[in-house]
Short mmCIF file of C-alpha atoms and ligand atoms in Angstrom, two decimals:
data_model
loop_
_atom_site.label_atom_id
_atom_site.label_comp_id
_atom_site.label_asym_id
_atom_site.label_seq_id
_atom_site.Cartn_x
_atom_site.Cartn_y
_atom_site.Cartn_z
CA MET A 85 -15.36 57.45 -41.10
CA ARG A 86 -12.76 58.24 -38.49
CA TYR A 87 -11.88 61.93 -38.39
CA GLY A 88 -8.75 63.30 -36.75
CA ILE A 89 -9.64 66.86 -35.76
CA PHE A 90 -7.13 69.16 -34.11
CA SER A 91 -6.37 72.84 -33.63
CA ASP A 92 -3.92 75.51 -32.49
CA VAL A 93 -0.52 73.96 -33.11
CA HIS A 94 1.18 77.35 -32.76
CA SER A 95 4.60 76.44 -34.16
CA ASN A 96 5.17 73.83 -31.45
CA LEU A 97 7.05 71.13 -33.36
CA GLU A 98 7.60 68.87 -30.33
CA ALA A 99 3.88 68.71 -29.54
CA PHE A 100 2.83 68.34 -33.17
CA THR A 101 5.31 65.52 -33.84
CA VAL A 102 3.82 63.48 -30.99
CA VAL A 103 0.31 64.18 -32.29
CA PHE A 104 1.34 63.24 -35.83
CA ASP A 105 2.79 59.89 -34.66
CA TYR A 106 -0.30 59.18 -32.54
CA TYR A 107 -2.73 59.86 -35.39
CA LYS A 108 -0.71 57.68 -37.79
CA LYS A 109 -1.51 54.65 -35.59
CA GLU A 110 -5.22 55.45 -35.28
CA ASN A 111 -6.56 54.53 -38.76
CA ILE A 112 -7.83 58.01 -39.49
CA ASP A 113 -9.73 58.41 -42.79
CA LYS A 114 -9.72 62.19 -42.88
CA PHE A 115 -7.83 64.92 -41.04
CA ILE A 116 -9.24 68.36 -40.35
CA PHE A 117 -7.09 71.12 -38.93
CA LEU A 118 -9.02 73.97 -37.30
CA GLY A 119 -6.38 76.67 -37.60
CA ASP A 120 -3.42 78.48 -36.04
CA ILE A 121 -0.54 76.39 -37.29
CA VAL A 122 1.80 79.36 -36.54
CA GLY A 123 2.20 82.07 -33.89
CA TYR A 124 3.76 81.92 -30.38
CA GLY A 125 6.21 79.05 -30.99
CA ALA A 126 9.65 78.78 -32.58
CA ASP A 127 9.20 76.32 -35.45
CA PRO A 128 6.85 77.82 -38.06
CA ASN A 129 8.48 76.26 -41.14
CA ARG A 130 8.79 72.76 -39.76
CA VAL A 131 5.23 72.56 -38.41
CA ILE A 132 3.93 73.73 -41.79
CA SER A 133 5.95 70.95 -43.52
CA LEU A 134 4.54 68.36 -41.12
CA LEU A 135 1.01 69.65 -41.67
CA ARG A 136 1.44 69.33 -45.44
CA GLU A 137 2.66 65.77 -44.96
CA LEU A 138 -0.49 64.94 -42.96
CA GLY A 139 -2.61 66.59 -45.66
CA PRO A 140 -5.69 67.73 -43.72
CA VAL A 141 -8.49 70.04 -44.73
CA CYS A 142 -7.12 73.29 -43.31
CA LEU A 143 -8.96 76.18 -41.73
CA GLY A 144 -7.29 79.52 -41.20
CA GLY A 145 -6.83 80.77 -37.66
CA ASN A 146 -6.37 84.40 -36.68
CA HIS A 147 -2.61 83.87 -36.33
CA ASP A 148 -2.34 82.19 -39.74
CA TRP A 149 -4.22 85.00 -41.40
CA ALA A 150 -2.31 87.73 -39.58
CA ALA A 151 0.99 86.05 -40.52
CA ILE A 152 0.11 86.48 -44.19
CA ALA A 153 -1.42 89.96 -43.70
CA LYS A 154 -5.03 88.85 -44.24
CA PHE A 155 -6.05 89.89 -40.72
CA ASP A 156 -5.25 92.99 -38.66
CA ILE A 157 -2.27 92.47 -36.35
CA ASP A 158 -3.70 95.06 -33.92
CA TYR A 159 -6.22 92.40 -32.80
CA PHE A 160 -3.39 90.76 -30.81
CA ASN A 161 -1.77 91.46 -27.44
CA ARG A 162 1.87 92.54 -27.24
CA CYS A 163 3.43 89.06 -26.94
CA ALA A 164 1.30 87.56 -29.68
CA LYS A 165 2.10 90.50 -31.95
CA GLU A 166 5.82 90.17 -31.30
CA ALA A 167 5.69 86.46 -32.14
CA LEU A 168 3.70 87.20 -35.30
CA LEU A 169 6.20 89.79 -36.56
CA TRP A 170 8.96 87.25 -35.87
CA THR A 171 6.96 84.56 -37.72
CA GLN A 172 6.38 86.81 -40.74
CA LYS A 173 10.15 87.11 -41.19
CA LYS A 174 10.58 83.32 -41.03
CA LEU A 175 7.88 82.28 -43.51
CA LYS A 176 9.05 81.18 -46.93
CA MET A 177 7.06 81.80 -50.11
CA GLU A 178 5.87 78.16 -50.18
CA ASP A 179 4.64 78.50 -46.57
CA ILE A 180 2.73 81.69 -47.41
CA LYS A 181 1.15 80.07 -50.48
CA TYR A 182 0.00 77.14 -48.35
CA LEU A 183 -1.47 79.39 -45.63
CA GLU A 184 -3.34 81.28 -48.34
CA THR A 185 -5.33 78.11 -49.13
CA PHE A 186 -6.77 77.88 -45.59
CA LYS A 187 -10.55 78.32 -45.46
CA LEU A 188 -12.75 80.11 -42.93
CA VAL A 189 -15.56 77.54 -42.74
CA TYR A 190 -15.63 73.89 -43.74
CA ASN A 191 -18.86 71.94 -44.12
CA GLU A 192 -18.55 68.15 -44.06
CA GLY A 193 -22.31 67.62 -44.34
CA ARG A 194 -22.94 66.13 -40.92
CA PHE A 195 -20.82 68.75 -39.17
CA ILE A 196 -19.17 72.10 -39.75
CA CYS A 197 -15.78 73.38 -38.69
CA VAL A 198 -14.54 76.89 -37.91
CA HIS A 199 -11.56 78.27 -36.04
CA GLY A 200 -13.28 80.58 -33.56
CA SER A 201 -17.06 80.75 -33.94
CA PRO A 202 -19.78 80.05 -36.51
CA HIS A 203 -21.12 83.55 -35.79
CA GLU A 204 -18.99 85.90 -37.94
CA PRO A 205 -16.12 83.42 -38.40
CA GLU A 206 -14.02 86.11 -40.09
CA LYS A 207 -13.93 88.07 -36.79
CA PHE A 208 -12.58 85.16 -34.73
CA HIS A 209 -14.88 85.51 -31.73
CA TYR A 210 -14.37 83.10 -28.83
CA VAL A 211 -16.76 80.56 -27.36
CA PHE A 212 -15.78 80.91 -23.70
CA ASP A 213 -19.03 80.11 -21.89
CA VAL A 214 -22.67 79.04 -22.10
CA ASN A 215 -23.79 82.50 -23.29
CA ASP A 216 -21.32 82.44 -26.18
CA ALA A 217 -22.46 78.90 -26.99
CA ARG A 218 -26.14 79.94 -26.97
CA LEU A 219 -25.53 82.69 -29.53
CA ASN A 220 -23.49 80.38 -31.74
CA PHE A 221 -25.95 77.47 -31.76
CA SER A 222 -28.24 79.57 -33.98
CA PHE A 223 -25.50 80.10 -36.57
CA PHE A 224 -25.17 76.53 -37.86
CA ASP A 225 -27.65 73.93 -39.14
CA THR A 226 -25.63 70.75 -38.74
CA ARG A 227 -25.70 68.63 -35.55
CA ILE A 228 -22.13 69.42 -34.64
CA CYS A 229 -19.76 72.35 -34.91
CA PHE A 230 -16.09 71.64 -34.22
CA LEU A 231 -13.94 74.62 -33.27
CA GLY A 232 -10.79 75.69 -31.40
CA HIS A 233 -9.32 79.15 -30.69
CA SER A 234 -9.78 79.30 -26.88
CA HIS A 235 -7.30 76.41 -26.41
CA VAL A 236 -9.71 74.85 -23.90
CA CYS A 237 -11.01 71.36 -24.60
CA GLU A 238 -14.73 71.25 -23.76
CA VAL A 239 -18.19 70.48 -25.12
CA TYR A 240 -21.50 72.38 -25.15
CA SER A 241 -24.63 70.36 -25.86
CA LEU A 242 -28.07 71.82 -26.53
CA ARG A 243 -31.26 69.92 -25.72
CA ASP A 244 -34.77 71.38 -25.32
CA GLY A 245 -33.33 74.89 -25.01
CA GLN A 246 -30.94 73.87 -22.20
CA ILE A 247 -27.17 73.99 -22.66
CA ARG A 248 -24.89 71.63 -20.80
CA ARG A 249 -21.16 72.24 -20.57
CA SER A 250 -18.95 69.20 -20.14
CA LYS A 251 -15.32 68.14 -20.00
CA ASP A 252 -15.96 64.46 -20.79
CA TYR A 253 -13.13 62.85 -22.73
CA SER A 254 -15.36 60.35 -24.53
CA PHE A 255 -19.05 60.64 -25.34
CA GLU A 256 -21.73 59.62 -27.77
CA ILE A 257 -23.45 62.10 -30.08
CA LEU A 258 -27.17 61.85 -29.26
CA PRO A 259 -29.69 62.46 -32.06
CA GLN A 260 -31.82 64.79 -29.92
CA GLU A 261 -28.87 67.11 -29.13
CA LYS A 262 -26.79 69.69 -30.97
CA TYR A 263 -23.10 70.18 -30.14
CA ILE A 264 -20.31 72.74 -30.09
CA ILE A 265 -17.11 70.79 -29.60
CA ASN A 266 -13.91 72.61 -28.76
CA VAL A 267 -11.00 70.30 -29.59
CA GLY A 268 -8.50 72.21 -27.42
CA SER A 269 -4.96 72.97 -28.53
CA VAL A 270 -2.04 70.85 -29.72
CA GLY A 271 0.74 73.33 -29.06
CA GLN A 272 -0.39 75.69 -26.31
CA PRO A 273 -3.18 74.23 -24.11
CA ARG A 274 -4.79 76.70 -21.71
CA ASP A 275 -6.88 74.37 -19.57
CA ARG A 276 -4.21 73.78 -16.93
CA ASP A 277 -3.10 70.56 -18.60
CA TRP A 278 0.16 71.07 -20.49
CA ARG A 279 -0.23 67.95 -22.65
CA ALA A 280 -1.13 68.22 -26.35
CA CYS A 281 -4.85 67.78 -27.00
CA VAL A 282 -6.31 65.89 -29.96
CA CYS A 283 -9.77 64.71 -30.98
CA ILE A 284 -11.09 61.73 -32.92
CA TYR A 285 -14.67 61.65 -34.20
CA ASP A 286 -15.92 58.23 -35.31
CA SER A 287 -18.99 59.03 -37.40
CA ASP A 288 -20.09 55.36 -37.71
CA LYS A 289 -20.27 54.90 -33.95
CA ASP A 290 -21.08 58.61 -33.45
CA VAL A 291 -18.49 58.81 -30.68
CA VAL A 292 -16.12 61.69 -29.94
CA THR A 293 -12.91 61.01 -28.02
CA PHE A 294 -10.27 63.41 -26.75
CA LYS A 295 -6.76 62.35 -25.90
CA ARG A 296 -3.93 64.18 -24.12
CA LEU A 297 -0.37 63.38 -25.16
CA GLU A 298 2.86 64.13 -23.33
CA TYR A 299 5.63 65.74 -25.36
CA ASN A 300 9.05 67.31 -24.78
CA VAL A 301 7.80 70.61 -23.41
CA LYS A 302 11.28 71.62 -22.23
CA GLU A 303 12.66 71.45 -25.76
CA ALA A 304 9.77 73.51 -27.17
CA ALA A 305 10.11 76.10 -24.38
CA ASN A 306 13.89 76.37 -24.74
CA LYS A 307 13.57 76.99 -28.48
CA ILE A 308 11.20 79.89 -27.76
CA LEU A 309 13.77 81.40 -25.40
CA SER A 310 16.66 80.84 -27.83
CA ALA A 311 14.68 82.52 -30.60
CA GLY A 312 14.39 85.62 -28.41
CA LEU A 313 10.60 85.42 -28.25
CA PRO A 314 8.82 86.68 -25.08
CA SER A 315 9.73 84.35 -22.18
CA ILE A 316 6.10 84.10 -21.03
CA LEU A 317 5.43 82.09 -24.22
CA ALA A 318 7.92 79.47 -22.99
CA LYS A 319 6.77 79.54 -19.36
CA ARG A 320 3.07 79.06 -20.08
CA LEU A 321 3.71 75.77 -21.92
CA TYR A 322 4.76 74.06 -18.67
CA ALA A 323 1.58 75.01 -16.82
CA GLY A 324 -0.86 74.85 -19.73
CA TYR A 325 -2.37 78.30 -19.44
ZN1 ZN B 593 -4.75 79.80 -31.16
#
């Protein structure tokens, strides 16, 4: 099976369109979206339509859940909150109904998926470092956990009690290791690379590959400004932070 796994689109239609076109050429058998289709960006309705067209298994991110009042908006900083209140006004009933179907945890058998962390997934904790990874390794039984939320593409592997952190863009899953794989963000990367990040997991070869894709960042940023959203949300797209 070839899995297309991606996260954190954040209403960035320009980035998601490029990702959509890329995946369509990659013979993907199953798509899994790890959450946060909305929030921050200016195109909530159109990214939701595109997501429905792709038809992935969908996990709910903190922004998705807050947008439909399933999660406390006070969790967020001022800019995120402002964008969420704006998003709530834009969502149509069909969008809300779709977001309501998003799950918290998905188990594919050989791997699990969450938005933030396998430890208390409903609280959307982050996996930022080796200590966070260590805690979370004891909260899943499969070999791999795919997640997003921090918008930083990286991998933690556990072997004989030791955790290794890596930024490799292609690697083999080794039977003697356990993995936490952060697939980065499509629509608002924060690892100092502005390009959209996507992941493909080939379960026959047991190989994970990340890819960065250029998109029209100027268009996405200008839409944020035109919508009257906080200008920092436009600015950060250029630098990827
Ligand atoms: Zn996010």
